[in-house]
XYZ file of C-alpha atoms in Angstrom:
546
model
C -4.969 -32.710 -28.915
C -5.227 -28.724 -30.652
C -8.711 -27.332 -31.112
C -10.448 -27.616 -34.466
C -10.558 -24.168 -36.549
C -13.541 -23.576 -37.984
C -14.076 -21.916 -41.693
C -15.251 -19.047 -40.271
C -12.668 -17.985 -37.988
C -9.988 -18.419 -40.519
C -12.442 -16.200 -42.901
C -12.154 -13.813 -40.448
C -8.604 -13.843 -39.967
C -7.872 -13.604 -43.766
C -10.057 -11.071 -43.988
C -8.579 -9.249 -40.665
C -4.913 -9.667 -42.576
C -6.030 -8.012 -45.882
C -7.189 -5.034 -43.877
C -3.749 -4.475 -41.723
C -1.881 -1.848 -42.754
C 1.403 -3.116 -40.931
C 3.508 -5.606 -43.023
C 5.040 -6.767 -39.974
C 1.955 -8.061 -38.265
C 0.373 -9.242 -41.292
C 3.489 -11.304 -41.575
C 3.118 -12.549 -37.648
C -0.517 -13.198 -38.525
C 0.232 -15.156 -41.569
C 2.533 -17.367 -39.654
C -0.042 -18.239 -37.356
C -2.558 -19.215 -40.088
C 0.022 -21.168 -42.061
C 0.675 -22.863 -38.935
C -2.474 -24.662 -38.457
C -3.675 -26.617 -36.818
C -0.703 -26.276 -34.533
C -1.402 -22.885 -34.140
C -4.990 -23.292 -33.598
C -5.271 -21.892 -29.983
C -3.238 -19.089 -31.070
C -5.587 -17.973 -33.496
C -8.547 -18.355 -31.135
C -7.037 -16.364 -28.319
C -6.391 -13.436 -30.962
C -9.540 -13.681 -32.030
C -11.406 -14.038 -29.032
C -13.022 -10.634 -28.954
C -11.649 -7.052 -29.561
C -9.888 -5.341 -26.753
C -12.470 -3.041 -24.951
C -12.178 0.172 -23.193
C -11.902 -0.740 -19.422
C -10.002 0.814 -16.598
C -7.266 2.656 -18.603
C -8.558 2.495 -22.027
C -7.360 -0.281 -24.266
C -4.549 -2.241 -23.041
C -2.715 -5.685 -24.446
C -0.319 -7.845 -25.890
C 1.358 -6.319 -29.000
C 0.517 -8.761 -31.691
C -1.686 -9.098 -34.884
C -5.378 -9.682 -34.328
C -8.637 -7.768 -33.001
C -7.421 -8.821 -29.576
C -3.980 -7.522 -29.464
C -2.128 -3.915 -29.699
C -1.225 -3.199 -33.162
C -1.893 -0.355 -35.754
C -5.055 -1.923 -37.253
C -6.782 -1.631 -33.737
C -5.237 1.549 -33.371
C -6.481 3.353 -36.406
C -9.888 1.780 -35.261
C -9.661 3.283 -32.108
C -8.499 6.755 -33.416
C -11.562 6.473 -35.817
C -13.614 5.555 -33.368
C -12.844 8.132 -31.127
C -12.640 11.255 -33.613
C -16.141 10.521 -34.657
C -17.404 10.314 -31.285
C -15.936 13.820 -30.394
C -17.461 15.316 -33.743
C -21.209 13.515 -32.910
C -20.460 14.969 -29.013
C -19.867 18.363 -30.195
C -16.911 19.003 -28.884
C -14.696 21.539 -30.355
C -10.805 22.027 -30.214
C -7.631 19.812 -30.877
C -6.764 16.620 -29.941
C -3.440 16.491 -27.956
C -1.780 13.210 -28.258
C 1.338 11.927 -25.972
C 3.570 8.675 -25.897
C 6.066 7.033 -23.949
C 8.850 4.875 -24.961
C 7.631 1.337 -25.513
C 7.557 -0.512 -28.589
C 4.921 1.035 -30.970
C 4.219 3.789 -28.855
C 5.447 6.413 -31.204
C 4.038 4.694 -34.018
C 0.376 4.728 -32.567
C 0.697 7.931 -31.718
C 1.256 9.450 -34.867
C -1.126 7.093 -36.547
C -3.542 8.697 -33.975
C -2.242 12.337 -35.361
C -3.265 11.230 -39.051
C -6.416 9.776 -38.366
C -7.689 13.002 -36.579
C -6.259 15.522 -39.119
C -8.129 12.995 -41.961
C -11.342 13.565 -39.967
C -10.544 17.215 -39.985
C -9.642 17.679 -36.032
C -6.286 19.671 -35.390
C -3.953 17.291 -33.960
C -1.067 18.111 -31.716
C 1.740 15.455 -30.809
C 3.960 16.095 -28.078
C 7.499 16.463 -29.227
C 8.707 12.860 -28.034
C 8.198 10.149 -25.159
C 7.090 11.796 -22.185
C 4.970 11.143 -18.994
C 1.706 10.650 -18.893
C 1.160 13.546 -16.303
C 2.522 15.990 -19.353
C -0.109 14.750 -21.453
C -2.885 15.088 -18.702
C -1.520 18.696 -17.996
C -1.465 19.414 -21.970
C -5.173 18.807 -22.090
C -5.770 21.343 -19.834
C -3.050 23.972 -20.516
C -3.880 23.768 -24.649
C -7.516 24.026 -24.305
C -7.990 20.825 -26.094
C -10.994 18.880 -26.412
C -9.448 15.736 -25.823
C -6.306 13.708 -25.081
C -4.566 10.410 -25.826
C -1.698 8.760 -24.143
C -0.319 5.929 -25.498
C 0.967 3.909 -22.828
C 0.778 0.767 -20.946
C 2.233 2.447 -17.889
C 3.706 -0.414 -15.581
C 2.683 -3.587 -17.567
C 5.086 -6.114 -19.064
C 7.451 -5.210 -22.368
C 4.810 -7.134 -24.425
C 2.240 -4.582 -23.618
C 1.117 -1.141 -24.665
C -2.193 0.958 -24.149
C -3.960 4.093 -25.266
C -5.758 6.178 -22.851
C -8.483 8.771 -23.622
C -8.597 12.048 -21.613
C -11.169 14.220 -22.048
C -11.016 18.379 -21.692
C -13.363 20.592 -20.279
C -16.077 20.742 -23.131
C -17.093 17.036 -22.614
C -15.479 16.185 -19.229
C -17.087 19.173 -17.216
C -15.003 21.032 -14.453
C -14.069 18.437 -12.537
C -13.114 16.090 -15.270
C -11.078 18.671 -17.366
C -7.745 16.808 -18.035
C -9.336 13.331 -16.581
C -9.810 9.825 -18.038
C -12.609 8.711 -19.672
C -15.530 7.613 -16.989
C -19.256 5.680 -18.361
C -20.976 6.902 -20.674
C -18.229 8.094 -22.861
C -16.352 4.752 -22.711
C -19.346 3.048 -24.089
C -19.717 6.038 -26.568
C -16.655 5.701 -27.757
C -16.500 1.836 -27.775
C -19.624 1.760 -29.936
C -18.112 4.194 -32.305
C -14.984 2.144 -32.751
C -17.497 -1.063 -33.289
C -18.788 1.207 -36.517
C -15.678 2.124 -37.838
C -15.811 -0.063 -41.176
C -12.754 -1.350 -42.821
C -9.610 -0.180 -42.056
C -8.428 1.074 -45.184
C -11.648 3.200 -45.564
C -10.801 5.480 -42.502
C -9.093 8.857 -44.176
C -5.614 9.369 -43.188
C -4.199 13.433 -43.107
C -1.248 14.853 -42.575
C 1.113 14.289 -39.465
C -0.604 17.211 -37.500
C 1.167 19.617 -35.577
C 4.567 18.583 -33.448
C 4.350 20.635 -30.441
C 7.752 21.814 -29.328
C 9.683 21.872 -26.112
C 7.373 24.455 -24.463
C 4.610 22.218 -23.069
C 6.957 20.126 -21.089
C 9.056 23.211 -19.936
C 5.494 24.686 -18.872
C 4.890 21.373 -16.887
C 8.198 21.463 -15.487
C 7.850 25.005 -14.045
C 4.288 24.665 -12.790
C 5.201 21.167 -11.130
C 7.890 22.721 -9.169
C 5.673 26.009 -7.899
C 3.556 23.466 -6.426
C 5.900 23.709 -3.657
C 6.325 26.594 -0.913
C 9.360 28.353 -2.337
C 10.863 29.284 1.048
C 10.863 25.740 2.516
C 14.098 23.864 3.174
C 15.850 21.844 0.427
C 18.411 20.252 2.452
C 17.819 16.651 1.265
C 20.073 13.796 -0.658
C 17.748 11.977 -2.660
C 18.353 8.357 -4.938
C 15.866 7.783 -7.843
C 14.667 5.777 -11.015
C 12.833 6.173 -13.601
C 12.627 2.120 -14.113
C 13.837 2.105 -17.664
C 10.990 4.701 -18.496
C 10.273 8.300 -19.518
C 10.126 10.053 -16.243
C 13.990 10.581 -15.569
C 15.002 13.819 -17.253
C 11.562 15.797 -16.703
C 11.711 14.730 -12.579
C 15.148 16.000 -12.555
C 14.238 19.177 -14.219
C 11.350 19.608 -11.749
C 13.580 19.046 -8.744
C 16.618 21.575 -9.936
C 13.745 24.238 -10.702
C 12.048 23.391 -7.155
C 15.643 24.064 -5.768
C 16.309 20.527 -4.596
C 19.753 18.973 -5.828
C 19.686 16.608 -8.580
C 18.730 13.519 -7.205
C 21.445 10.537 -7.951
C 20.086 8.263 -10.573
C 20.468 4.554 -11.245
C 22.410 4.171 -14.235
C 21.359 1.098 -15.329
C 17.686 1.855 -15.426
C 18.190 5.959 -16.136
C 17.692 6.051 -19.837
C 13.987 4.686 -21.573
C 14.109 0.892 -22.382
C 11.044 -0.632 -24.081
C 12.464 -4.051 -22.913
C 12.806 -3.129 -19.163
C 16.187 -5.551 -18.880
C 16.736 -5.133 -15.226
C 13.345 -6.091 -14.093
C 10.908 -8.790 -13.846
C 8.225 -6.265 -13.952
C 8.248 -2.702 -14.443
C 6.112 -1.578 -11.440
C 7.803 -0.310 -7.852
C 5.288 -2.710 -5.951
C 6.950 -6.039 -7.148
C 9.456 -7.777 -5.505
C 12.968 -6.676 -6.586
C 11.990 -3.780 -8.756
C 13.498 -1.369 -6.456
C 16.805 -3.446 -5.137
C 19.001 -1.075 -7.464
C 17.597 1.984 -6.300
C 17.771 0.618 -2.576
C 21.616 0.150 -3.029
C 22.114 3.443 -5.013
C 20.336 4.930 -1.730
C 22.760 3.050 0.587
C 25.851 4.279 -1.535
C 25.047 7.874 -1.297
C 23.638 8.267 2.205
C 20.556 9.212 1.091
C 17.570 10.534 2.962
C 14.825 9.380 0.443
C 14.805 6.476 -2.325
C 12.033 7.635 -5.007
C 11.062 5.300 -8.031
C 8.455 6.171 -10.823
C 7.052 3.711 -12.736
C 7.713 3.730 -16.829
C 5.197 6.442 -17.546
C 5.894 8.266 -14.339
C 2.024 8.631 -13.100
C 3.018 6.422 -10.305
C 5.551 7.353 -7.499
C 7.221 4.572 -4.814
C 9.105 6.244 -1.847
C 11.503 3.977 0.276
C 13.142 5.436 3.803
C 16.038 4.024 6.030
C 15.804 2.406 9.042
C 17.504 0.589 11.417
C 17.152 -2.625 9.759
C 17.966 -1.272 6.239
C 15.751 0.180 3.682
C 12.077 0.209 3.819
C 9.467 0.896 0.768
C 6.451 2.798 1.982
C 3.315 1.386 1.441
C 1.052 3.251 -0.904
C -1.549 4.000 1.735
C 1.207 4.908 4.269
C 2.456 7.801 1.632
C -0.873 8.748 0.822
C -1.739 9.574 4.693
C 1.585 11.161 4.840
C 1.360 13.478 1.697
C -2.722 14.507 2.995
C -1.348 15.325 6.749
C 1.287 17.337 4.877
C -1.238 19.328 2.707
C -3.510 19.745 5.329
C -1.290 20.999 7.859
C 0.051 23.554 4.740
C -3.488 24.706 4.372
C -4.684 23.524 1.187
C -8.092 23.957 1.071
C -10.713 21.542 -0.426
C -11.663 18.071 -0.319
C -9.607 14.850 0.266
C -10.297 11.515 -0.957
C -9.263 8.265 -1.968
C -10.790 4.801 -2.791
C -12.765 1.870 -1.312
C -9.754 -0.171 -1.674
C -7.254 2.598 0.243
C -6.876 2.554 3.683
C -9.892 4.025 6.281
C -6.944 5.921 7.666
C -7.322 9.271 5.335
C -10.890 9.133 6.514
C -10.218 9.495 10.126
C -7.374 11.899 9.554
C -9.776 13.958 7.852
C -12.255 13.618 10.697
C -9.825 14.396 13.105
C -8.804 17.899 11.210
C -12.353 18.891 9.856
C -11.856 18.661 6.444
C -14.043 17.224 3.723
C -13.456 13.247 2.689
C -14.928 11.216 0.342
C -14.422 7.896 -0.903
C -14.651 6.633 -4.429
C -14.592 3.494 -6.737
C -11.149 2.183 -7.666
C -9.774 4.429 -10.126
C -8.209 7.895 -10.754
C -11.150 8.542 -13.175
C -13.249 8.646 -9.974
C -11.288 10.202 -7.570
C -10.333 12.911 -9.517
C -14.815 13.364 -10.257
C -15.113 13.320 -6.266
C -15.363 17.012 -5.979
C -14.729 20.300 -8.251
C -12.745 21.664 -5.123
C -10.546 18.323 -5.063
C -7.348 19.439 -2.760
C -6.056 15.485 -2.848
C -6.500 12.163 -3.903
C -4.589 8.831 -3.725
C -4.874 5.103 -4.168
C -2.886 2.735 -2.557
C -1.192 1.345 -5.987
C 1.393 4.232 -5.854
C -0.902 6.695 -7.306
C -1.094 10.626 -6.257
C -2.650 13.825 -6.918
C -1.051 16.576 -5.145
C -1.992 19.170 -7.398
C -5.355 18.559 -9.428
C -5.479 22.107 -10.713
C -2.140 20.962 -12.359
C -2.719 17.653 -13.193
C -6.292 15.906 -12.828
C -4.941 12.469 -12.860
C -2.499 10.848 -10.752
C 1.129 12.537 -10.856
C 4.119 10.718 -10.018
C 6.325 13.670 -10.301
C 4.571 16.286 -8.165
C 3.925 13.499 -5.778
C 7.878 13.054 -5.424
C 8.424 17.119 -5.463
C 5.903 16.893 -2.316
C 6.953 14.156 -0.477
C 10.778 15.678 -0.742
C 9.357 18.806 0.593
C 7.890 17.298 3.394
C 11.031 14.742 4.523
C 13.265 18.129 4.189
C 11.222 20.009 6.363
C 11.059 17.252 8.898
C 14.959 16.959 8.031
C 15.194 20.529 9.411
C 13.531 19.671 12.649
C 15.488 16.493 13.192
C 12.755 14.244 12.535
C 11.755 11.660 9.682
C 9.072 10.659 7.608
C 9.066 7.050 9.779
C 8.962 9.629 13.072
C 5.846 11.392 11.378
C 4.237 8.368 10.542
C 4.600 6.696 14.268
C 3.289 10.292 15.497
C -0.072 9.726 13.287
C -0.342 5.824 14.537
C -0.166 7.048 18.180
C -3.319 9.504 17.658
C -5.370 7.622 14.768
C -4.684 4.005 15.445
C -2.115 1.909 13.206
C -3.732 1.235 10.092
C -2.051 -1.605 8.470
C -2.476 -2.986 5.273
C -1.195 -5.789 2.879
C -2.934 -7.441 -0.248
C -3.309 -10.828 -1.722
C -2.325 -10.675 -5.249
C -3.173 -13.689 -7.487
C -1.519 -13.629 -11.377
C -4.117 -15.912 -13.612
C -3.717 -17.155 -17.114
C -7.465 -17.439 -17.679
C -9.763 -14.603 -16.580
C -12.318 -17.168 -15.883
C -10.909 -18.172 -12.901
C -11.186 -14.770 -11.257
C -14.727 -15.232 -11.711
C -14.648 -18.994 -9.899
C -12.688 -17.430 -7.095
C -15.225 -14.413 -6.857
C -18.281 -16.696 -7.132
C -16.924 -19.039 -4.325
C -16.687 -15.880 -2.111
C -20.006 -14.622 -2.675
C -21.476 -18.134 -2.274
C -19.627 -18.987 1.468
C -18.533 -15.787 2.513
C -16.545 -15.674 5.803
C -18.293 -15.500 9.166
C -15.704 -14.594 11.069
C -12.129 -12.813 10.629
C -8.915 -13.044 12.989
C -12.036 -14.748 15.381
C -13.650 -11.765 15.355
C -17.838 -11.585 13.687
C -18.391 -10.052 10.201
C -20.656 -7.462 11.295
C -20.993 -6.154 7.525
C -20.660 -7.443 3.526
C -21.139 -5.344 0.917
C -21.552 -6.428 -2.418
C -21.467 -4.458 -5.700
C -22.837 -6.610 -8.177
C -23.800 -5.910 -10.894
C -22.614 -2.359 -11.277
C -18.756 -3.297 -10.161
C -17.200 -6.684 -9.191
C -15.816 -5.538 -5.821
C -16.802 -7.659 -2.163
C -16.033 -6.091 1.328
C -16.374 -7.804 4.435
C -15.901 -6.081 7.762
C -15.365 -6.501 11.377
C -14.689 -3.915 14.257
C -11.006 -3.721 13.511
C -10.603 -5.526 10.126
C -11.571 -4.641 6.310
C -11.394 -6.916 3.433
C -11.924 -5.759 -0.215
C -11.645 -8.172 -2.888
C -11.764 -7.443 -6.794
C -10.228 -8.135 -9.857
C -7.921 -5.839 -11.263
C -8.649 -3.362 -13.895
C -5.641 -3.158 -15.602
C -3.842 -6.904 -15.599
C -5.061 -10.301 -15.199
C -5.168 -10.529 -11.346
C -7.348 -11.107 -8.420
C -6.880 -8.284 -5.590
C -7.792 -8.715 -2.173
C -6.948 -5.587 0.229
C -6.489 -6.285 3.831
C -6.656 -3.774 6.708
C -6.107 -4.361 10.489
C -6.131 -1.495 13.099
C -4.352 -1.753 16.082
C -4.385 0.734 18.770
C -1.504 1.455 21.217
C 2.285 1.883 20.706
C 3.385 1.742 17.224
C 6.586 -0.634 17.536
C 3.943 -3.163 19.253
C 1.219 -2.613 17.279
C 3.218 -3.180 14.152
C 4.570 -6.444 15.577
C 0.840 -7.409 16.187
C -0.682 -6.151 12.823
C 2.120 -8.028 10.965
C 0.867 -11.168 12.325
C -2.859 -10.501 12.349
C -2.186 -9.573 8.124
C -0.272 -13.024 7.930
C -3.273 -14.816 9.183
C -5.634 -12.664 7.401
C -3.846 -13.418 3.975
C -4.609 -16.927 4.952
C -8.394 -16.879 5.755
C -9.119 -14.981 2.407
C -6.870 -17.111 0.366
C -9.286 -20.214 1.894
C -12.425 -18.299 1.006
C -11.442 -17.802 -2.686
C -9.623 -21.337 -2.479
C -6.448 -19.721 -4.604
């Protein structure tokens, strides 16, 4: 039986429709209203509440109504942002970038017109470009803030709106970084204060930048590497239907590497992402075409970016075929490489990433820190940050260049590492084994549960809080940490096991991050760890009731 729609909801929907500047979304919402009562659930969902600034700014489905990404929502977001910038005393231009998703260019252009309508200079990147290029541009152009229109690795029906701050409002450690509290709450309040969309003044299109910003990023990215290092490496690559392809290829050539072989079916931007179920290298099957290409070319390394190229996935060849590295494995490999290269500063990761980086830093005598989940926290761990990573394939290898995760400089750096090892007759797999012998094998896995109803996440978290596990893998839980009310994160530890449970900040998922530490011969330890992780997954699933 369809839910009853009250007169107030219909009135709100009609008012929204009358104020919507986009004919296509007006027609879409009109069809929903006219379809009542059969479309009642759909109307309720569209007006359940406005999108709010979360881990990555705004992100949601492309659809009409306040609970979706559309021109009306973007106009209000842009007006709130430029109003907050003015109230905060921030001076300088707003730089705007966008990816190749549905609506991205239109949302970016509308943001520029809202900014100029408010008297703020707007600088628009010249086409669909990676998120790291926008983050770079905020610093390089001395912008007061930056907007990147992207939903990163979300499904094709989504889009999003990331906000970055320049040095004037973000401070030295946050120059070119994503917003954090209280800026997010301040911007959200400013958005709520915006009146009718029709009342938002629109100015000119702003300044369309030329190719020089992207070219500057490519030159700077290539300069992150040691120019005298080996470059003999065969690489297979996919941008996964995203915007990273040409920028990464140019950066590799500029750094002296041969151009990578690219998966032809995924080489050009396509907002439908037709060859993958989800455009996320972490998802099963997403890298199948890449690994097939790597095998055909006898590649040394296979690299994937997600669609906005802020993440980097790597796979390596082995006796049983190609194996994708876990984010924690690549994070430790990159940190070890930078430490051995003498890169000074603090090395940071998050509370859900492997504890191996902390052990590595302690062994090498370099500063280390853990932060809350999200790169907005990692890059603010210290002004002299040397390297930061999160297990979800995000790496910051050059904080002075991009104060955010950057899948292109990460790809360059892992290629530098692999080429150097190859010149010595060694491999990335061998280096992982060397580190495991020294520091213990730190094996990680995830229990990830996608939900249709976000309330299911709260139910599962409540169940774990009421009945926490007394043991994990037969060993007593020696430490339980609950970060409520500030953060919805639960952690359980034994002497050799750690579990961190939290809702995803960007997707309708509940995630449990699992880690076991096993000493001894890496091959034997890996076998034992795989069995332990399988048991641990089952124990945590039972705890959560999923």
